[in-house]
Structures are given as C-alpha cells and as structure tokens.
PDB file of C-alpha atoms in Angstrom:
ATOM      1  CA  UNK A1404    -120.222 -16.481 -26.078  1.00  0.00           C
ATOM      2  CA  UNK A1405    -122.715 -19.323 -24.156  1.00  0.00           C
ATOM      3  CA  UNK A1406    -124.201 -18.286 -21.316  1.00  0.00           C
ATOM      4  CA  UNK A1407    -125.497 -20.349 -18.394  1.00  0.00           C
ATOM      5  CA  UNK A1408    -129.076 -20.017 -16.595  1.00  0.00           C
ATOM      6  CA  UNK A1409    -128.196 -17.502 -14.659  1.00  0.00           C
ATOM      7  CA  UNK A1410    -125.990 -15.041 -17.431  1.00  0.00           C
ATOM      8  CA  UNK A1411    -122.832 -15.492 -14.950  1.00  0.00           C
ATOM      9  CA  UNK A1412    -119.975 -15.681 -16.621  1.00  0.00           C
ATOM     10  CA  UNK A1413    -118.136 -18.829 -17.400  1.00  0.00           C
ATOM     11  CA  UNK A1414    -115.218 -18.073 -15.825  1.00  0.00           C
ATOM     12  CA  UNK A1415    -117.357 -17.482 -12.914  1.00  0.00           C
ATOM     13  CA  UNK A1416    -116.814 -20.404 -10.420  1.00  0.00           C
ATOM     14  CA  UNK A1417    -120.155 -20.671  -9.347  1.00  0.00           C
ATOM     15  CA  UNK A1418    -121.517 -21.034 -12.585  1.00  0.00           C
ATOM     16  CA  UNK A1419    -120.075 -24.072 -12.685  1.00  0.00           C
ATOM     17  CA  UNK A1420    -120.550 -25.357  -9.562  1.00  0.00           C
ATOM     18  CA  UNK A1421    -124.051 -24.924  -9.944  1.00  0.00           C
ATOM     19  CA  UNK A1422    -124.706 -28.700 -11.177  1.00  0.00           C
ATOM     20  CA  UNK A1423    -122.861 -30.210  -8.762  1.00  0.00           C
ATOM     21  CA  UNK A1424    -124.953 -33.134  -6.907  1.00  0.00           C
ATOM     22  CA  UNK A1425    -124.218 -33.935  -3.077  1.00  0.00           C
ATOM     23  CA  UNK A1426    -126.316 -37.077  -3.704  1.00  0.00           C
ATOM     24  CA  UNK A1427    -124.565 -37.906  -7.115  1.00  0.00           C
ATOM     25  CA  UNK A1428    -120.955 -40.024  -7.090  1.00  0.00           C
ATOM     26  CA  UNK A1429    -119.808 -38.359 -10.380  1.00  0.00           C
ATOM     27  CA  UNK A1430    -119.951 -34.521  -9.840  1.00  0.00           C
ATOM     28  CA  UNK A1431    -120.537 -34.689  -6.433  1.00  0.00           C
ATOM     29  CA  UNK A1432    -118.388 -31.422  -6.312  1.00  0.00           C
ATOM     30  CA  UNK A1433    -117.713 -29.453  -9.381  1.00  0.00           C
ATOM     31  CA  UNK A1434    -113.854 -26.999  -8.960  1.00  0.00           C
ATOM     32  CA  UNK A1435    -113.428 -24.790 -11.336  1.00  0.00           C
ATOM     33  CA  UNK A1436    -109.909 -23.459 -12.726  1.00  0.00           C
ATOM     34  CA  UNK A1437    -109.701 -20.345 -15.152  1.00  0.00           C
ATOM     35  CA  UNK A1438    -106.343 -22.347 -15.657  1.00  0.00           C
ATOM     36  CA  UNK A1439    -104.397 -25.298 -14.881  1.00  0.00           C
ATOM     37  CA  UNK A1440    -101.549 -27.466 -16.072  1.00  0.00           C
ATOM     38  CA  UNK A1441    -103.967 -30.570 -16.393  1.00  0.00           C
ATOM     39  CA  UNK A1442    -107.221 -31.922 -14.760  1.00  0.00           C
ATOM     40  CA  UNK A1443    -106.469 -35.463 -15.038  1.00  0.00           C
ATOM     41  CA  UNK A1444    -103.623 -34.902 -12.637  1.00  0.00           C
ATOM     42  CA  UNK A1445    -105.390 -32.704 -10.298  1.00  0.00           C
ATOM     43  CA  UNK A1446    -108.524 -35.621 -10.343  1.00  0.00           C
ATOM     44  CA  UNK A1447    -105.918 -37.880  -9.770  1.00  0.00           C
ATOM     45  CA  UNK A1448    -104.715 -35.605  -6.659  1.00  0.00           C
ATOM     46  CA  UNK A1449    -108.255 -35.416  -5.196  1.00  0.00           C
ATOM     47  CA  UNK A1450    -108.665 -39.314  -4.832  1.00  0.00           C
ATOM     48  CA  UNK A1451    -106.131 -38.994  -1.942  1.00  0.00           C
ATOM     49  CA  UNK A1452    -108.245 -36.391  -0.461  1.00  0.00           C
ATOM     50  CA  UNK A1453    -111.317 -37.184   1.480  1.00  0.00           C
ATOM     51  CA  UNK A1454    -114.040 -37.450  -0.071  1.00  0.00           C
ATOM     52  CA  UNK A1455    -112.481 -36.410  -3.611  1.00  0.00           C
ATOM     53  CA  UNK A1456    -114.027 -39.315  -5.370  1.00  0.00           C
ATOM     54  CA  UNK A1457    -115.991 -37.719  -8.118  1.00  0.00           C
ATOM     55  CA  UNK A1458    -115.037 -34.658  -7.984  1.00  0.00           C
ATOM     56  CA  UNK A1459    -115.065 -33.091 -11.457  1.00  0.00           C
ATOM     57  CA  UNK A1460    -112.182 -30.749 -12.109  1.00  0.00           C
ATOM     58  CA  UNK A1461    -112.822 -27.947 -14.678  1.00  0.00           C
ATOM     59  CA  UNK A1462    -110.835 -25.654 -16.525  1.00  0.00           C
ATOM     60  CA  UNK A1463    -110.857 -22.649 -19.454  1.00  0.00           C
ATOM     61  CA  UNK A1464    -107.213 -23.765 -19.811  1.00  0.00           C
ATOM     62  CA  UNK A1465    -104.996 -26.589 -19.713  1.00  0.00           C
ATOM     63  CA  UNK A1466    -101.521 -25.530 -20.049  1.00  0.00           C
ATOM     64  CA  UNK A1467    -100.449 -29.501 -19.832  1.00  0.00           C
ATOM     65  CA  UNK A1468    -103.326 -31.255 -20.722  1.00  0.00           C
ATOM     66  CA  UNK A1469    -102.592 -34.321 -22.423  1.00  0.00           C
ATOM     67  CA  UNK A1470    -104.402 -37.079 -25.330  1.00  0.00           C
ATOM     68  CA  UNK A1471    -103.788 -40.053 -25.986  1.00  0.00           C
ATOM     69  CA  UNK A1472    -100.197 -41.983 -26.559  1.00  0.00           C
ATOM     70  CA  UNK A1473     -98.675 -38.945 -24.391  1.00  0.00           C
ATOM     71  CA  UNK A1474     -99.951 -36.167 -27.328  1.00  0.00           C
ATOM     72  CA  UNK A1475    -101.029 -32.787 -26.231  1.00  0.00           C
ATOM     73  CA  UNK A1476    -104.501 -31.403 -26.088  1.00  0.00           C
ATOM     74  CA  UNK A1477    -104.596 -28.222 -27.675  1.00  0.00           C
ATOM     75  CA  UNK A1478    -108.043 -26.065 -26.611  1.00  0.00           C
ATOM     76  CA  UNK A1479    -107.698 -22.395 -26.760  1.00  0.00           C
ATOM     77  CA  UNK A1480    -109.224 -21.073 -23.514  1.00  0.00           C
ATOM     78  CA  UNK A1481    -112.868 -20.050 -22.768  1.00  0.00           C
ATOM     79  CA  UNK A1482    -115.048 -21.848 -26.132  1.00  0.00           C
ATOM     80  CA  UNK A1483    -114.386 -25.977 -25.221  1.00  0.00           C
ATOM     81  CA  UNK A1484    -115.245 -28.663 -21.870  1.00  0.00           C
ATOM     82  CA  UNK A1485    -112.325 -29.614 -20.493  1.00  0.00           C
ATOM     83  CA  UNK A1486    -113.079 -32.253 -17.062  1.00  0.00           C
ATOM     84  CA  UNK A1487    -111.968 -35.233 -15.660  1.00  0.00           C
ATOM     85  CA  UNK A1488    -112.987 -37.767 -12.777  1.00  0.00           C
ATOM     86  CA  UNK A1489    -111.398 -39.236 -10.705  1.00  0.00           C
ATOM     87  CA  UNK A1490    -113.078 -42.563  -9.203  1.00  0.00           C
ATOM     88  CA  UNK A1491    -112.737 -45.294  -7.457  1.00  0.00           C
ATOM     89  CA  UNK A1492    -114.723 -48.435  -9.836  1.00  0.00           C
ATOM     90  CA  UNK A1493    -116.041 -51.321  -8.495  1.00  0.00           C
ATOM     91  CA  UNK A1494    -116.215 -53.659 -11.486  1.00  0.00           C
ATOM     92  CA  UNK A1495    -115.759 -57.347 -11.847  1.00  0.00           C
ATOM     93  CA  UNK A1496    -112.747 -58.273 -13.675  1.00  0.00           C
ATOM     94  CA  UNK A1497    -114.221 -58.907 -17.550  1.00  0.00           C
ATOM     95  CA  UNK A1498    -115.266 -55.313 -17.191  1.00  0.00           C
ATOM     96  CA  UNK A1499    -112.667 -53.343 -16.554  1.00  0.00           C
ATOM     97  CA  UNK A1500    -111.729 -52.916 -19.962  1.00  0.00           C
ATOM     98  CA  UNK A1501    -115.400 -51.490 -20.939  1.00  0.00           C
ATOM     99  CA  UNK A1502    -114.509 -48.468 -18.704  1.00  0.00           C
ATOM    100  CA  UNK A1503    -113.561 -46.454 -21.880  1.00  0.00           C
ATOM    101  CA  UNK A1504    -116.294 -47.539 -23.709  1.00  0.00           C
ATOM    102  CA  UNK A1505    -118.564 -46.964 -21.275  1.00  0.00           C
ATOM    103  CA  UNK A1506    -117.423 -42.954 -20.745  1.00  0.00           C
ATOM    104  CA  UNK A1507    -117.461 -42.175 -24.610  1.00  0.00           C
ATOM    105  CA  UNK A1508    -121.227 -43.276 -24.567  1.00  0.00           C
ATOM    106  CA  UNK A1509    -121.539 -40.918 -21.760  1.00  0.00           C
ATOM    107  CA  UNK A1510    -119.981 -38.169 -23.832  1.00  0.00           C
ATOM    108  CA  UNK A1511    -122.019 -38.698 -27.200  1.00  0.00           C
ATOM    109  CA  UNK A1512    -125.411 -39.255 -25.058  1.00  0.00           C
ATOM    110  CA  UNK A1513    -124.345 -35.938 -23.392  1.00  0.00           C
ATOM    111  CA  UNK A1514    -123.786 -34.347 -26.694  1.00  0.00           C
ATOM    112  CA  UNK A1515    -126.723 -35.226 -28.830  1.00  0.00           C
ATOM    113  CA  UNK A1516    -128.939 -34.544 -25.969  1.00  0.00           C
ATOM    114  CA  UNK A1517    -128.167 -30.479 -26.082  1.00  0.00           C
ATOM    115  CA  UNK A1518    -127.351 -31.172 -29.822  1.00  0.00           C
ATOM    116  CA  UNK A1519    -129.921 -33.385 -31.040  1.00  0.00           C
ATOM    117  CA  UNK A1520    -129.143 -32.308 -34.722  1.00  0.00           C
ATOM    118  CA  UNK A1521    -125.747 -33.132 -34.228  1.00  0.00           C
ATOM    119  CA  UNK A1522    -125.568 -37.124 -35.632  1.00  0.00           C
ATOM    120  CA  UNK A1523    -122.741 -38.513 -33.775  1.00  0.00           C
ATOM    121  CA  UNK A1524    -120.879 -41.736 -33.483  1.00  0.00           C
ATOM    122  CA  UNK A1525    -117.659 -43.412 -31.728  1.00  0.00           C
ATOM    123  CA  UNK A1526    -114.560 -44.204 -33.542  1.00  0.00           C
ATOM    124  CA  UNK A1527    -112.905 -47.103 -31.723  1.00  0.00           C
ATOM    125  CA  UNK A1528    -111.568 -46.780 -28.611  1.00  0.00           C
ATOM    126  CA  UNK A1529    -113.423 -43.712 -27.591  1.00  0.00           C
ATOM    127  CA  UNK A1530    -113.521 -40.998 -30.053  1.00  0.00           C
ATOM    128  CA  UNK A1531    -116.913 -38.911 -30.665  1.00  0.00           C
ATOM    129  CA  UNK A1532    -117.084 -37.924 -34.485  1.00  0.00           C
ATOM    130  CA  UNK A1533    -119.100 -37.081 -36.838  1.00  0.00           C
ATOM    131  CA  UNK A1534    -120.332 -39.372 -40.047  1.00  0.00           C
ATOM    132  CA  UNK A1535    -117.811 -38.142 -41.738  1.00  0.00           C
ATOM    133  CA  UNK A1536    -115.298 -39.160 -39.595  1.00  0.00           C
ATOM    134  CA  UNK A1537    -114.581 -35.163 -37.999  1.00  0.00           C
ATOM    135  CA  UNK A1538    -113.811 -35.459 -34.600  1.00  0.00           C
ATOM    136  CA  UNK A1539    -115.544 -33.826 -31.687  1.00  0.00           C
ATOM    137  CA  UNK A1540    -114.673 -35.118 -28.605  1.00  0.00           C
ATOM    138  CA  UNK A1541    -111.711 -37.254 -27.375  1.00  0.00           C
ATOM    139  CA  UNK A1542    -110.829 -39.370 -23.463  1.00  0.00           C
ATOM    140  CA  UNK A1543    -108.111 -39.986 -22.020  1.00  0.00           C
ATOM    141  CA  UNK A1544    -108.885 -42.760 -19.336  1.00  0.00           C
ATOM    142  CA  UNK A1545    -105.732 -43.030 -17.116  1.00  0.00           C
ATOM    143  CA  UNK A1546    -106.287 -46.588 -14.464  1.00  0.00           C
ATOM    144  CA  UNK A1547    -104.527 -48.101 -11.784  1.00  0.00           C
ATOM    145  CA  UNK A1548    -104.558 -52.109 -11.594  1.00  0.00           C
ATOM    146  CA  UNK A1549    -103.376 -54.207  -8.778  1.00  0.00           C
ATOM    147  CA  UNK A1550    -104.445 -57.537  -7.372  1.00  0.00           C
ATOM    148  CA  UNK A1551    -106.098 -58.196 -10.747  1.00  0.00           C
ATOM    149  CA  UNK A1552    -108.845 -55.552  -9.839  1.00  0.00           C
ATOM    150  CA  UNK A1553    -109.467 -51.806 -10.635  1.00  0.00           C
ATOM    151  CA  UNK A1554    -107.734 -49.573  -8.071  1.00  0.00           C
ATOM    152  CA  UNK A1555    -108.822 -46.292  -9.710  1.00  0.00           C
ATOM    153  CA  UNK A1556    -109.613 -44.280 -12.689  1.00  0.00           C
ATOM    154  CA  UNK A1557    -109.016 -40.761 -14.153  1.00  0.00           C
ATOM    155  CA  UNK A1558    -111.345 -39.906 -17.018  1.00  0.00           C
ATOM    156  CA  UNK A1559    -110.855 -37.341 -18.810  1.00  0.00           C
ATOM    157  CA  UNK A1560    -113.135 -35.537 -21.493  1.00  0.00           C
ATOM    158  CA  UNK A1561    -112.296 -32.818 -23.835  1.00  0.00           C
ATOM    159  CA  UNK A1562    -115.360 -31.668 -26.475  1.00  0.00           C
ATOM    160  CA  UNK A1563    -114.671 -29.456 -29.098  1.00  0.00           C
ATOM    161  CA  UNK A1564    -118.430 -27.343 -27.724  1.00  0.00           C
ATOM    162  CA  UNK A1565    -117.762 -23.177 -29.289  1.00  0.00           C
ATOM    163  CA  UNK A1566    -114.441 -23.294 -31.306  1.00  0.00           C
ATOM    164  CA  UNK A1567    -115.571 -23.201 -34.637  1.00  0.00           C
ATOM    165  CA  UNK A1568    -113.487 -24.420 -37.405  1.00  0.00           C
ATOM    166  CA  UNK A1569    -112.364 -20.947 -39.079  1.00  0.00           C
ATOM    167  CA  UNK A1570    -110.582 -20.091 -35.730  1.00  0.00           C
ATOM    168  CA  UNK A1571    -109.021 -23.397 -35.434  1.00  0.00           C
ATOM    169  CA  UNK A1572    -105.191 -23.906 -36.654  1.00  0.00           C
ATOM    170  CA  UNK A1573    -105.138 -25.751 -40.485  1.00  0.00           C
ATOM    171  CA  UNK A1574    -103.744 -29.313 -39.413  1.00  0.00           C
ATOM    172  CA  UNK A1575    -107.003 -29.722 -36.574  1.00  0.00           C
ATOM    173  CA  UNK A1576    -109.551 -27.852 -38.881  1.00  0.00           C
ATOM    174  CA  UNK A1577    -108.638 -30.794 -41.749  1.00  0.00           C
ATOM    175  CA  UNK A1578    -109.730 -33.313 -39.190  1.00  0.00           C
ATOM    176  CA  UNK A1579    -112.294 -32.042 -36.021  1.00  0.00           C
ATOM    177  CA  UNK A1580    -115.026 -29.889 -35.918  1.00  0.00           C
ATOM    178  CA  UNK A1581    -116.915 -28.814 -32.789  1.00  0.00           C
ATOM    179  CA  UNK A1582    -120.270 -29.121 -31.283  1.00  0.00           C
ATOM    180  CA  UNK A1583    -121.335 -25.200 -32.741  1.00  0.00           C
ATOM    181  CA  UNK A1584    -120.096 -26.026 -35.878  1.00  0.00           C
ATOM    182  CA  UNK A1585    -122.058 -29.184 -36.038  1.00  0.00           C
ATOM    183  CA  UNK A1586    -125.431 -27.128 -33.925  1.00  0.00           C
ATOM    184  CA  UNK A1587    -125.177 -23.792 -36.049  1.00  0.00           C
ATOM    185  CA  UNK A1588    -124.978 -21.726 -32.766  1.00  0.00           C
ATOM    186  CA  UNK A1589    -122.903 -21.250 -29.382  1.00  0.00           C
ATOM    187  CA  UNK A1590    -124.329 -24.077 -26.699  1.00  0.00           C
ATOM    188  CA  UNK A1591    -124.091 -23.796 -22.917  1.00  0.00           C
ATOM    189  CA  UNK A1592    -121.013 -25.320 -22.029  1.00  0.00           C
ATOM    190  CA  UNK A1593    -122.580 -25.579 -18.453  1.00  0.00           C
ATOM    191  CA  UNK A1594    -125.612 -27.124 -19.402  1.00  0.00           C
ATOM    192  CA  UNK A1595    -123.611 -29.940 -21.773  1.00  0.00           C
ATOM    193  CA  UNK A1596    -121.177 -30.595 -18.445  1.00  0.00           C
ATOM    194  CA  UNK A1597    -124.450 -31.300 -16.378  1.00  0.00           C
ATOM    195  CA  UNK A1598    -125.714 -33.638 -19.018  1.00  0.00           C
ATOM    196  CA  UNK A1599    -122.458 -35.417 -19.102  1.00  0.00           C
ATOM    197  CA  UNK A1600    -122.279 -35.587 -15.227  1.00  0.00           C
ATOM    198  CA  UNK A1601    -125.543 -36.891 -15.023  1.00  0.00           C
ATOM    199  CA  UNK A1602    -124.804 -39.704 -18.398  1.00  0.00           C
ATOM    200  CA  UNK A1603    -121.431 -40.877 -16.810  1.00  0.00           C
ATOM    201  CA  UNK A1604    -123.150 -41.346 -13.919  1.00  0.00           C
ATOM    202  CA  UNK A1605    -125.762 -43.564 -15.280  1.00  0.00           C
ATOM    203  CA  UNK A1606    -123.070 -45.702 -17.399  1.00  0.00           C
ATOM    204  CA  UNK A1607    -120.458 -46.270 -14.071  1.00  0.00           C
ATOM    205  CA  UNK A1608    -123.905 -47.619 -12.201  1.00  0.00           C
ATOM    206  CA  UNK A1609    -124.452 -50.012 -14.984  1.00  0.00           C
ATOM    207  CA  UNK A1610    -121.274 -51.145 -15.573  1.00  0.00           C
ATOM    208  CA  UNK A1611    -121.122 -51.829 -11.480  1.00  0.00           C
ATOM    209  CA  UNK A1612    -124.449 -53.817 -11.937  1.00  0.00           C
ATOM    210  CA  UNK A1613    -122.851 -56.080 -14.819  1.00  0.00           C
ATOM    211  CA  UNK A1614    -124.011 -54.806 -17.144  1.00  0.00           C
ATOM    212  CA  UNK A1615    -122.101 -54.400 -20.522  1.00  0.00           C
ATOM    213  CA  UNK A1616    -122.078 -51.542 -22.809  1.00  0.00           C
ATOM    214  CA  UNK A1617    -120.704 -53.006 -25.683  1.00  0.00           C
ATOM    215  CA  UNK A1618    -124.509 -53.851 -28.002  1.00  0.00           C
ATOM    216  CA  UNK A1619    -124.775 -49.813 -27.585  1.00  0.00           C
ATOM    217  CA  UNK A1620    -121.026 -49.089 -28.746  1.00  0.00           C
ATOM    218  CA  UNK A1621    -121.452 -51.583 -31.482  1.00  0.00           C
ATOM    219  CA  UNK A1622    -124.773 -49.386 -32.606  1.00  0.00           C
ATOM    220  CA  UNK A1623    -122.673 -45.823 -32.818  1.00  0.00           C
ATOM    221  CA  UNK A1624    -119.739 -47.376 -34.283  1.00  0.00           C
ATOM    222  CA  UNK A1625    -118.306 -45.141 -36.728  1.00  0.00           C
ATOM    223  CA  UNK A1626    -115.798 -47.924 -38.339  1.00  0.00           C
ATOM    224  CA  UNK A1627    -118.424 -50.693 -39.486  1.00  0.00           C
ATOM    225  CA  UNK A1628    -117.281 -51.295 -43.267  1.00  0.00           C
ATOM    226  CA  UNK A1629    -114.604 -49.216 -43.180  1.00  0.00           C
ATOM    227  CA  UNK A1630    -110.604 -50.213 -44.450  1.00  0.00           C
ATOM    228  CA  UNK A1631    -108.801 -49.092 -41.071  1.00  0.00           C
ATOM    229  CA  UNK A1632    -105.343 -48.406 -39.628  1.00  0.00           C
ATOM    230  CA  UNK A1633    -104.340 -48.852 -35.978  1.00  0.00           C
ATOM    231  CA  UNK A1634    -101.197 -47.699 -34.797  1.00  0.00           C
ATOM    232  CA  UNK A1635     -99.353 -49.831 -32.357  1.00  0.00           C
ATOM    233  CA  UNK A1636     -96.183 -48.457 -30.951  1.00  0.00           C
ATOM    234  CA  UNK A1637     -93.779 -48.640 -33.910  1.00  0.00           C
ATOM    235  CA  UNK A1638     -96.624 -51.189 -35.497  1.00  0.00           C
ATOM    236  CA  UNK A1639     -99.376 -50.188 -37.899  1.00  0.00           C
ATOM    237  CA  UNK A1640    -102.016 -52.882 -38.088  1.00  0.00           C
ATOM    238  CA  UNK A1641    -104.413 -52.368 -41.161  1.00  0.00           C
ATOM    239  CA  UNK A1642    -107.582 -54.264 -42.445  1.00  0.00           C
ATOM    240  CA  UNK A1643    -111.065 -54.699 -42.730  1.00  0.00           C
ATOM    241  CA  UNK A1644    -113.517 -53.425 -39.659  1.00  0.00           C
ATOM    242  CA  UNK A1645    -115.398 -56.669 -38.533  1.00  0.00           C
ATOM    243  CA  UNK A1646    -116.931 -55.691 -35.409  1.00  0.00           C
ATOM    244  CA  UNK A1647    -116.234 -54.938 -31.866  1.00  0.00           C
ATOM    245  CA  UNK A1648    -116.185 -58.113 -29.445  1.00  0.00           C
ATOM    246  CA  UNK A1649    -117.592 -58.354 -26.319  1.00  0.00           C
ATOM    247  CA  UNK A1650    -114.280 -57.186 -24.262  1.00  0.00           C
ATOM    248  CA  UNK A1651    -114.311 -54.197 -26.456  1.00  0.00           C
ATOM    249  CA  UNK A1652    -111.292 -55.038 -28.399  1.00  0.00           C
ATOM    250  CA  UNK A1653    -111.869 -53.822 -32.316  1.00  0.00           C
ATOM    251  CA  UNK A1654    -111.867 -56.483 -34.400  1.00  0.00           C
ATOM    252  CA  UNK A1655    -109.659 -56.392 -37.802  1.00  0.00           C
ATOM    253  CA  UNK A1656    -109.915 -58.510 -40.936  1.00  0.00           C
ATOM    254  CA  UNK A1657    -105.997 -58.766 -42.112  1.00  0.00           C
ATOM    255  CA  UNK A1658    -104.013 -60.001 -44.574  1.00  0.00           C
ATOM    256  CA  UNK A1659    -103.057 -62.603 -42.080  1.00  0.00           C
ATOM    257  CA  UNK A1660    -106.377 -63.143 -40.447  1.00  0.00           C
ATOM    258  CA  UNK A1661    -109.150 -62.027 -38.144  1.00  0.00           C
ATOM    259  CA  UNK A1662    -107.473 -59.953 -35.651  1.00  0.00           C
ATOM    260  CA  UNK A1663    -108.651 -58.614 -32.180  1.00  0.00           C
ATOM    261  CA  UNK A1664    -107.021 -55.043 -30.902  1.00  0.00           C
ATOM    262  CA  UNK A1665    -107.613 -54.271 -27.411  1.00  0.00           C
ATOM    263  CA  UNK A1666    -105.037 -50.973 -27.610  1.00  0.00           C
ATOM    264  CA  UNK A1667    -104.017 -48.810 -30.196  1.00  0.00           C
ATOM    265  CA  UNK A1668    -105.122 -45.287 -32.181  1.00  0.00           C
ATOM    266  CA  UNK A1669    -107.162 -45.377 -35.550  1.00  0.00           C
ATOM    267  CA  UNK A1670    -104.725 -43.561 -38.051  1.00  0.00           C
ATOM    268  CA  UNK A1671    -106.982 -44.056 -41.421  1.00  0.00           C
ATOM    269  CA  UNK A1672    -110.138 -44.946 -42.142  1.00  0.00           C
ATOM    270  CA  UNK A1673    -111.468 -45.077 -45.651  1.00  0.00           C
ATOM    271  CA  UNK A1674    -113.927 -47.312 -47.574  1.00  0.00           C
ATOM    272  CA  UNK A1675    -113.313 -50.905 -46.942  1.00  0.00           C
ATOM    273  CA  UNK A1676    -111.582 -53.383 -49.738  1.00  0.00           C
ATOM    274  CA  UNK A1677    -112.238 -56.936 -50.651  1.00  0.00           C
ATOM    275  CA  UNK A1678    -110.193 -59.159 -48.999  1.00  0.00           C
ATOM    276  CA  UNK A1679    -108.980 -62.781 -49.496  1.00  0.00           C
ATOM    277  CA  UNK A1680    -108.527 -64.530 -46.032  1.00  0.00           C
ATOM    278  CA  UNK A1681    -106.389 -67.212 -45.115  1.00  0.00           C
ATOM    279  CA  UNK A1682    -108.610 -70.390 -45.106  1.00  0.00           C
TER     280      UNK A1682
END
C-alpha cells in the first residue's frame, strides 16, 4: 500500500487535501470521495458553484466513470488516480483543440517525475504508454463551445499508479500496465496527484499565453513510424504515421493520400509498411 508524508491513510480525506493550493487555479481545492459514480460529472457540477473552478475531484472508486467514445473505466478501488478538473479556459480560437494535448503532457511530466525510470510516451490523442505501446494513463476531456470560443472544460485523468498486472483482468493485462509495474515498487498516489496539479497547471498558463504544445507532443510521440489504425465511428482509417500538425490533428499516410485526423481512437499500431502514394 503507498503511503503519503504523513502515513494517513488514503482514504483519509485530508491526505488528500493536503496539496491543495489557495493560490493555484488547478487544485485550488482538492474533495475527496472513497466513492462516486464519476468525477468528471461532479467537476462539471462544481463549475456552477462559486468558486468551483479548479477544483480537483478525487475518488478510490468510480462506479460510472467513463473513457473515451462512451467506454467504461474500469479501476478497482484504492491502488489507481482517478481526478478531473473542471475549468473555465481562456484560449484563442486555434488553441482550443491543443487542450488535450496539452493535459496528457501534464500527465506524463507528472509521471516520469515520481517515476523517472519509467520511459513514457503519448499515443495520439492523449494516451500515456509505454515503448511498447502498454498503456498507463488515459483522459477524457469533456468541452463546451459556443460563440466560437471555449465555454468550459472537464479533464479527466485516470493512471494506472499500484495495480499491478497479475491482479488485473486478462483482456487489460494484454494491453496496460501501471506506474508500479513500470517503477518496481508502490508510489505515493498523493505525491503523483500534486505533481500533476502542479504540471497541468503550468501547461493551461502556457496555452493561455499562446503558446503551443505541439513541438513537445511531437517529441513523446509514441506513433512516429508506426502502420496505424484510427477508428472513426463505423470508419477505420489506416496508414502510415507522418507526424502530428500544428492543430494537433495526427497525420496519416493512406492508400488514398496524406490524411489529417483531428478525432478518432488508435485501434493498431504495428511496424510501418512501404507505401505507394498517389502522385
């Protein structure tokens, strides 16, 4: 079992609460739930509170919580990070899209920094894996648009931090892994939220500034030279990884041509394959 500085328990309240920041927009307030149906909905709830931007919402157990493309996120209580934000952006228009992109930085920076000998990278949107492709850490950013700017944002994080494979069920062990697994001990699951508090923090200020985190996305990219396949709805899109542009969209060498995907979920990802494009 982690522990925090000061050996409370972790489904002590206060333990958690401990790294909230008064003088800090994201985790300005830290609530803690030994269980709830989902923290992106309760974030969500606090924005119509005052002062509930930033509040991070916490929980052992999510007995709703939710992935991408409407998928449940399964996280047996007690061993993971589940949080979410809920915020208020103020980003000019050609960076709203980065929001994503900006958060999963936030996550691996958090990561690596009580994991350093964890190597981690981003699968496209905003996946944190492994170099083998094992997942440890998904988002689910959940925005509100109107009048062509950002109304709001939920982001949620789930990391995979004390669940180690053997306990995990078959079809998620084949594909994840979690940051213990990766460390070769139990980490503070306090300590990793206050270094992700403090890392989304720093990414929301420089996205607000203009400035675009897409040359450090492109660095960690875990799909560079890989064959890949995006699902699209009822659509699977499949080709050659050339790049991310500078919206963020994941560009795709097809059949049919250079391709730019600005939504969608990586399905495969193997080595890539020569391919003749149209001239």
């Amino acid at each position: 079992m982690d522990a925090s500085g000061d050996n409370a328990p972790m489904t002590d309240a206060a333990a958690w609460s401990r790294v909230a920041d008064p003088d800090r927009r994201v985790g300005r307030r830290v609530e803690f739930h030994a269980e709830i149906g989902s923290t992106n909905d309760r974030a969500r709830a606090a924005l119509r509170e005052p002062d509930g931007e930033g509040l991070a919402v916490v929980a052992d157990l999510q007995t709703s919580g939710r992935g991408r493309r409407g998928r449940a996120w399964i996280s047996p209580a007690g061993v993971n990070l589940a949080v979410s934000i809920g915020l208020r952006p103020r980003l000019e228009g050609r960076l709203i899209g980065l929001l994503g992109i900006a958060a999963a930085l936030a996550v691996r920076d958090a990561c690596a920094g009580v994991a350093p000998e964890a190597d981690l990278l981003i699968r496209w949107p905003n996946d944190v894996v492994t170099d083998g492709g094992d997942k440890v850490a998904g988002l689910l950013v959940e925005t509100a648009v109107g009048d062509g700017r950002l109304m709001e944002a939920v982001i949620g994080i789930g990391v995979n931090v004390n669940w180690r494979r053997a306990e995990m069920p078959e079809e998620i062990a084949a594909r994840a892994t979690s940051m213990a697994e990766l460390a070769g001990r139990d980490l503070d699951r306090v300590a990793l939220l206050e270094a992700l508090l403090r890392a989304l923090e720093a990414e929301l200020s420089g996205l607000e500034r203009g400035d675009s985190p897409v040359a450090r996305f492109r660095a960690v990219s875990a799909l560079d030279g890989k064959r890949v396949a995006v699902e699209m709805g009822d659509e699977v899109v499949e080709g050659n990884a050339a790049g991310i542009a500078d919206d963020g969209a994941l560009l795709l060498d097809t059949a049919a041509g250079r391709v730019a995907l600005t939504i969608g979920e990586v399905v495969s990802v193997r080595e890539a394959q020569p391919m003749e494009l149209p001239a």
